[in-house]
Coordinates of C-alpha atoms and ligand atoms in Angstrom, one line a residue:
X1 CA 27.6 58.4 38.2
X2 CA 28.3 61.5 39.3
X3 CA 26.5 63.8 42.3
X4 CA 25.0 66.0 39.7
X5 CA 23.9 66.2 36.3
X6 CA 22.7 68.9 34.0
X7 CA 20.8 68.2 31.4
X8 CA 18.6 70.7 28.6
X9 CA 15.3 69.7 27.0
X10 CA 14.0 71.9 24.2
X11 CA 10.4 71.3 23.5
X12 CA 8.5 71.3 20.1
X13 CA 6.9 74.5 18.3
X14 CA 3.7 74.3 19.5
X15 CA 0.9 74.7 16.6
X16 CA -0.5 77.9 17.8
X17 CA 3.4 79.1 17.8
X18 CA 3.9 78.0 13.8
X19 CA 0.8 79.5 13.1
X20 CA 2.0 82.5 14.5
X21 CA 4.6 82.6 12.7
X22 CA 7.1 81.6 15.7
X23 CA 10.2 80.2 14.5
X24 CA 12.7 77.6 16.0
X25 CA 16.1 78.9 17.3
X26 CA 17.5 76.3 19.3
X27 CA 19.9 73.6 17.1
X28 CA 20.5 70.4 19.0
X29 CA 23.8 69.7 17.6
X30 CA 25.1 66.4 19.1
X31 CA 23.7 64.7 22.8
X32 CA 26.0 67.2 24.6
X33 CA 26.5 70.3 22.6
X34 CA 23.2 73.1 21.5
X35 CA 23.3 76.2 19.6
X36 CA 20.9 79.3 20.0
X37 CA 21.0 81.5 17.5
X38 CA 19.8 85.1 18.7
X39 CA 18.5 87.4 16.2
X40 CA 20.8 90.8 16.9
X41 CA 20.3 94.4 15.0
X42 CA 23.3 96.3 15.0
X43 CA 23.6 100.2 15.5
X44 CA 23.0 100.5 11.5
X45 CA 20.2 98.9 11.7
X46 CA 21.2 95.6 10.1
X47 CA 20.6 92.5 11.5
X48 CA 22.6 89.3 11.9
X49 CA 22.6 86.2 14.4
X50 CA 24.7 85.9 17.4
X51 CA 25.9 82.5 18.1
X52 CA 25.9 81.5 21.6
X53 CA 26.7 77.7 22.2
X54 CA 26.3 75.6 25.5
X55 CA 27.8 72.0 26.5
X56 CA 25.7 70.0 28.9
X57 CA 25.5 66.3 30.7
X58 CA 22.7 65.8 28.3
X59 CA 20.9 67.5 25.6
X60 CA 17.6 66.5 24.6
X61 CA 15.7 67.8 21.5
X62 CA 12.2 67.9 20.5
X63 CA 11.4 64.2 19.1
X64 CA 12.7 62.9 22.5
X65 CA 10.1 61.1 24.6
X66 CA 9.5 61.1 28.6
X67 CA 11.0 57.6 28.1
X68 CA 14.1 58.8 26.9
X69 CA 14.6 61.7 28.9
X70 CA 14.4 59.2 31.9
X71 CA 16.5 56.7 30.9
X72 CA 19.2 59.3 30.8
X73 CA 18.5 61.2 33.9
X74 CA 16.8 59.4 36.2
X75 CA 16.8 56.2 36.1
X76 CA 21.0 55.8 36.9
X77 CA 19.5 57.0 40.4
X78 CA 17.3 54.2 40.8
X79 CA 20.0 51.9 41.8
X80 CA 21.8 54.8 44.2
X81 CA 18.5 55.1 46.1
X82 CA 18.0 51.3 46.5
X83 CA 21.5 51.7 48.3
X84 CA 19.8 53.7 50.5
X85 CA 20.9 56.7 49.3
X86 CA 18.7 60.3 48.5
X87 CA 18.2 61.6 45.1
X88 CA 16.4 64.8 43.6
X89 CA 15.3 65.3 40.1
X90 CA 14.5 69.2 39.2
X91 CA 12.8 70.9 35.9
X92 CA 14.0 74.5 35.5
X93 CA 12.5 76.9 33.6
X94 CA 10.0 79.1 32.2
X95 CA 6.3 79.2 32.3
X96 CA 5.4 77.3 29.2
X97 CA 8.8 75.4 29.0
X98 CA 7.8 71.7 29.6
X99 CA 8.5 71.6 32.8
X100 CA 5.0 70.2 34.4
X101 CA 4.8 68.3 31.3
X102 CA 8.5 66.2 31.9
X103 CA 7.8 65.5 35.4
X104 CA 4.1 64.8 36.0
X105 CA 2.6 64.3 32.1
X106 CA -0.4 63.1 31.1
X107 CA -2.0 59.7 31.9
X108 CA -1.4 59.0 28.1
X109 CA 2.7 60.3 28.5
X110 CA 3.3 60.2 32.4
X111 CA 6.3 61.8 33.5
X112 CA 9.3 61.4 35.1
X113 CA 8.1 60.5 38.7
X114 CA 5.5 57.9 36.6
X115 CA 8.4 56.3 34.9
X116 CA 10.6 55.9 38.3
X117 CA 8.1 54.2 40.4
X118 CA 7.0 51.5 37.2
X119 CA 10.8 50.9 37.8
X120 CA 11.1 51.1 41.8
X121 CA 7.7 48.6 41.6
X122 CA 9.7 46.2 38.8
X123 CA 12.5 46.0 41.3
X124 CA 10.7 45.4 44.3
X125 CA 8.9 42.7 42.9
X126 CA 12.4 40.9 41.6
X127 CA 14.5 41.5 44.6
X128 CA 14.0 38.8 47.6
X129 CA 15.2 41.0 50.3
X130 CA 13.0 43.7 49.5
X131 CA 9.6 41.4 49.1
X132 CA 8.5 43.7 52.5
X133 CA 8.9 47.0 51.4
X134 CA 6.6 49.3 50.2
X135 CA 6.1 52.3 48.0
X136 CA 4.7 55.8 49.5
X137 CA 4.3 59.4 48.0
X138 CA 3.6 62.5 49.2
X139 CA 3.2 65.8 46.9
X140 CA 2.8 69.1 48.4
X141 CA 3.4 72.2 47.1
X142 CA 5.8 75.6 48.0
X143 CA 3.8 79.3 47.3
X144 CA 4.9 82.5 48.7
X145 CA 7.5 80.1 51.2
X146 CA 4.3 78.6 52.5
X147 CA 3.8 74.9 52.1
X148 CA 0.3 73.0 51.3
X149 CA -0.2 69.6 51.1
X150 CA -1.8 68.9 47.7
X151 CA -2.9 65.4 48.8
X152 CA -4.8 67.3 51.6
X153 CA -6.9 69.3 50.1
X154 CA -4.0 72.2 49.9
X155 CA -4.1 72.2 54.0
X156 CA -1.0 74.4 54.9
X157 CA 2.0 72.2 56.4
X158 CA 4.8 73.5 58.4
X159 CA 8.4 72.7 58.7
X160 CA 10.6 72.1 61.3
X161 CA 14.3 71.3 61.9
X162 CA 14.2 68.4 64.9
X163 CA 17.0 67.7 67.4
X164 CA 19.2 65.9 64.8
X165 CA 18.7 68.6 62.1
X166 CA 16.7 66.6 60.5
X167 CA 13.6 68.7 58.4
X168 CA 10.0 67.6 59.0
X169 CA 6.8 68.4 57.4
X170 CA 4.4 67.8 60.4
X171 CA 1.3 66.6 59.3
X172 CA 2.0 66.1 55.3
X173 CA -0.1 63.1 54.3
X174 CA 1.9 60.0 52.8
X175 CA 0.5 57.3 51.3
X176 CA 1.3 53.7 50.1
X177 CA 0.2 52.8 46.6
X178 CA 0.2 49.7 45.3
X179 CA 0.4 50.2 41.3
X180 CA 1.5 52.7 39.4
X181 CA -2.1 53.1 38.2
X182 CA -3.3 53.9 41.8
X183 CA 0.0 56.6 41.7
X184 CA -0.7 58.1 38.8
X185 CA -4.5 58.8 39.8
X186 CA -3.5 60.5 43.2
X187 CA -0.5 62.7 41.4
X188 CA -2.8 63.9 38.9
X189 CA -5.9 64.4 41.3
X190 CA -3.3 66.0 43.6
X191 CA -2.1 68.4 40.4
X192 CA -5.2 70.0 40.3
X193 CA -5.1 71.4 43.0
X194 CA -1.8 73.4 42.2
X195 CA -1.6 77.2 43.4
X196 CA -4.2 79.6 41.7
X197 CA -2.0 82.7 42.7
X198 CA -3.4 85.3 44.8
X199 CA -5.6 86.7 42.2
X200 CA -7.3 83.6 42.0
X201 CA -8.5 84.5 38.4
X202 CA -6.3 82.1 36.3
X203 CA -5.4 78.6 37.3
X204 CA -1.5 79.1 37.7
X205 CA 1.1 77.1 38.6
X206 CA 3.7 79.0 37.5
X207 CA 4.2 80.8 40.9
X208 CA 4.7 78.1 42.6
X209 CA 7.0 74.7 43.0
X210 CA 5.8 71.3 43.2
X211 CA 7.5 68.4 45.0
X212 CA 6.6 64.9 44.6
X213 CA 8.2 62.5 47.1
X214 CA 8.6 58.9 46.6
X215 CA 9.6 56.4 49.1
X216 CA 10.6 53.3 50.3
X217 CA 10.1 51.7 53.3
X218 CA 10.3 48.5 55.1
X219 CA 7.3 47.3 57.3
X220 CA 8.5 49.1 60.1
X221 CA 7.8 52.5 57.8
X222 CA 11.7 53.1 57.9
X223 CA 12.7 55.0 55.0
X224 CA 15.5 53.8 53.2
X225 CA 15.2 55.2 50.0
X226 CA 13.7 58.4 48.4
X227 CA 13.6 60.4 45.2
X228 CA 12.1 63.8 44.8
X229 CA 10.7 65.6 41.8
X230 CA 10.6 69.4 41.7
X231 CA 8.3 71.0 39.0
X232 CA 9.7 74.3 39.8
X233 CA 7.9 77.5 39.4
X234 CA 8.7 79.7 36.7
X235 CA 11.5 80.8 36.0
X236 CA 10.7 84.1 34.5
X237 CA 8.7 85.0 37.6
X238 CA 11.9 85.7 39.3
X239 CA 11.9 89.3 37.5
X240 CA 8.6 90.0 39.1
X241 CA 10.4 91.1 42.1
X242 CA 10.1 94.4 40.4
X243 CA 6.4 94.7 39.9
X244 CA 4.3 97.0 41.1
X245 CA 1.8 95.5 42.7
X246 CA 2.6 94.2 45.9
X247 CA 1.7 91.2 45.7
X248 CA 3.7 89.9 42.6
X249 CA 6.5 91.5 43.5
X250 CA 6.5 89.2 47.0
X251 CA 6.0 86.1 44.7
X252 CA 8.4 87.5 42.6
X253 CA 11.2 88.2 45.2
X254 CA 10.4 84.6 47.1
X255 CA 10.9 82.6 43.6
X256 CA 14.0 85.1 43.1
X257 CA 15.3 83.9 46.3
X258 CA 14.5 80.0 46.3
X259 CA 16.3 79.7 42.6
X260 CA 19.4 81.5 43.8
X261 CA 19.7 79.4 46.8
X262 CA 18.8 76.2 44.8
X263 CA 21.7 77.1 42.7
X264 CA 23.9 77.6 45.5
X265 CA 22.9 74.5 47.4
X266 CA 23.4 72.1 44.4
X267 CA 27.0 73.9 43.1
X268 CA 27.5 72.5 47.4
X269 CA 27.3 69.1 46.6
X270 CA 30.4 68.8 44.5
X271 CA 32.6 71.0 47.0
X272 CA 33.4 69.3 50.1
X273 CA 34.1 72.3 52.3
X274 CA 31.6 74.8 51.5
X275 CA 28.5 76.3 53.2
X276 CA 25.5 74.8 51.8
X277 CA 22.8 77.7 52.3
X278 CA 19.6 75.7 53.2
X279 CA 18.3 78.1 55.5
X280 CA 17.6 81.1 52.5
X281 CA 14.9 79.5 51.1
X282 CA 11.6 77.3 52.1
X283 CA 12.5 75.3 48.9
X284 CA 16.0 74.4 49.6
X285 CA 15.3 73.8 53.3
X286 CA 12.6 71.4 53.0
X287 CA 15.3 69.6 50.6
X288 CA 18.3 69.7 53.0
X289 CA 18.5 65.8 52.4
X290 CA 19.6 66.4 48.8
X291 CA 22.1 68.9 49.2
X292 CA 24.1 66.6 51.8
X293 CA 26.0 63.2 52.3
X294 CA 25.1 60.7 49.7
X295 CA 22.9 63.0 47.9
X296 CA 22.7 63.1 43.7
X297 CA 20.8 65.8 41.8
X298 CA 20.0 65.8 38.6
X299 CA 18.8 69.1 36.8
X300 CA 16.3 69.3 33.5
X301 CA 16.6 72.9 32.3
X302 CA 13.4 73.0 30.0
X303 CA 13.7 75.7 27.1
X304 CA 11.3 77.0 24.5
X305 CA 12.5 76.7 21.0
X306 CA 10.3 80.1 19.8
X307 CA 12.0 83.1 18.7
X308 CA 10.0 84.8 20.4
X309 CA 11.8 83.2 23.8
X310 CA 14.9 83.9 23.4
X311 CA 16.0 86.0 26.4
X312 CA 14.7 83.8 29.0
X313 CA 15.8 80.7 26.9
X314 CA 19.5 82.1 27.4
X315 CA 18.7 83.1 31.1
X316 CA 18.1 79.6 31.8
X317 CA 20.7 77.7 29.7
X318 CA 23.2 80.4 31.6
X319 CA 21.9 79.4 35.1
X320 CA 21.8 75.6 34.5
X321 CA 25.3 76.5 33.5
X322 CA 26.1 78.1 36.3
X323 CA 24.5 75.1 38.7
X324 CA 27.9 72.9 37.3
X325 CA 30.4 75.3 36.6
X326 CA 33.2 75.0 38.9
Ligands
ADP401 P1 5.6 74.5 32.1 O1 5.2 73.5 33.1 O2 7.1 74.6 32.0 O3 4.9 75.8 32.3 P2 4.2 72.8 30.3 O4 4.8 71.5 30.7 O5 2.9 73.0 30.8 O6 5.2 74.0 30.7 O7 4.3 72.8 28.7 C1 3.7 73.8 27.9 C2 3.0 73.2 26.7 O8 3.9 72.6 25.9 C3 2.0 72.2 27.2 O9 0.9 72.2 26.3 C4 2.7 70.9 26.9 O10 1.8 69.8 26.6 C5 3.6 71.2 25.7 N1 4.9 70.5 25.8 C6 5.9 70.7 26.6 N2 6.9 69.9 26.4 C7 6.6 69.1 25.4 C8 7.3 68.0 24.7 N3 8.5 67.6 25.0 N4 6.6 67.5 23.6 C9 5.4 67.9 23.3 N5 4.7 68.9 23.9 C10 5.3 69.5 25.0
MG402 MG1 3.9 73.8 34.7

């Protein structure tokens, strides 16, 4: 398999959306290929739709399930990480997207991280060898390049680069479960408790990116596997690096900032001599391990299929583009 994947989701109409009279602009047209069609008026005033089409690793439309999704993306890393390698699963996109919904879910429709340790705990149990090892997660979160653990009660963490340039969270709480019943229960207790935003008004995690850890680890609590889930914050909040208030525009300018260097640092992986640029962002230098050695990413661009969408639909199909292109 290769070190990085791309892959697009596009979501169902909602029902509020038909009833608004939203319609559906995105055409799935075979597992690789998708269509938008934008809506365009020309100078005359007459309209017509611009084609725009997009090849990916993977494209998934609306009747796919979590299930599927995971088969396809993250479950080929299950094997890399129980070779002791590192691997990184992200959901791009904007607010309303699917994002939170691919990778953490429901307790009805878990997601992605759910699916991935029912597998990790199936393997464990079959493989001899690995009858000592044991599961632990951790799930913080990244606001405003400041990190809280969100299996702490949101207590702020800090970072730091050791003598063998490794990163460490000092103090982030890790836990061993047991069942992915007992994990499930902690990552949705722990989701809760996502980023209200500085206005506190609105419960909003759109500002902010979540990071679910899973790992393995012998008796001795040596790691030797991990994979890491990224519900990443909004993509549309990027642009509020131009608001007016103050402090928007510093959400705005850090999410800006994290994306751009996420990019950069994935792009890294597939070129051997390049710079990877950890250090421009909290995000990508808490996740130095995935942007080196035997890393493999895999990206889930999530798009709305609404009309109503389209600008920041093509935004992200043109960055999750851009994460490959060589
Ligand atoms: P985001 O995290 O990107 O802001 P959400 O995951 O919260 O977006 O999704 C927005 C809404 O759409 C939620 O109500 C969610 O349940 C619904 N939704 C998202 N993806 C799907 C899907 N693939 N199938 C059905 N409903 C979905
Ligand atoms: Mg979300």
């Amino acid at each position: 398999m290769e070190k990085i994947r791309v892959c697009v989701r596009k979501r169902p109409l909602g029902m509020r959306e038909v009833r608004r009279g939203e319609i559906n602009i995105i055409t799935v047209e075979d597992k690789e290929t998708l269509l938008v069609h934008e809506k365009k008026e020309a100078v005359d005033l007459t309209q017509y739709i611009l084609q725009h089409v997009f090849y990916f690793d993977e494209v998934f439309d609306e009747v796919c399930t979590n299930q599927d999704v995971y088969m396809k993306t993250t479950h080929p890393l299950i094997q890399h990480i129980f070779n002791g390698g590192n691997a990184t699963c992200f959901a791009y996109g904007q607010t309303g997207a699917g994002k939170t919904y691919t990778m953490i879910g429901t307790h009805q429709n878990p997601g992605l991280y759910a699916l991935a340790a029912k597998d990790i705990f199936r393997q464990l149990e079959v493989s001899q060898p690995r009858r000592h090892c044991f599961v632990w997660i951790s799930f913080y979160e990244i606001y405003c390049g400041q990190l809280y653990d969100l299996l702490n009660r949101r207590k702020r963490l800090f970072a730091r680069e050791d003598s063998k340039h490794v990163v460490q969270i000092v103090g982030l709480r890790e836990l061993q479960v047991d069942s992915v019943e007992l994990l499930l229960e902690v990552i949705l207790k722990g989701s809760k408790e996502r980023s209200t935003g500085a206005t506190g008004v609105n419960a909003d995690s759109s500002r902010s990116h979540a990071i679910i850890q899973i790992q393995i680890k012998d008796s001795a609590k040596r790691t030797f596997g991990r994979i890491s889930f990224i519900d990443l914050a909004g993509s549309e909040r990027a642009a509020d690096a131009r608001d007016s208030d103050r402090q928007t525009k510093m959400e705005g300018a850090e999410i800006n900032q994290s994306l751009l260097a996420l990019k950069e640092c994935i792009r890294a992986l597939d070129q051997e001599h390049t710079h990877t640029p950890f250090r421009q962002s909290k995000l990508t230098q808490v996740l130095k391990d995935s942007f080196i050695g035997n890393a493999k990413t895999c990206m889930i661009a999530n798009i709305s299929p609404s009309h109503v969408a389209t600008e920041h639909t093509l935004n992200t199909l043109r960055y999750a583009d851009r994460v490959k292109e060589l």
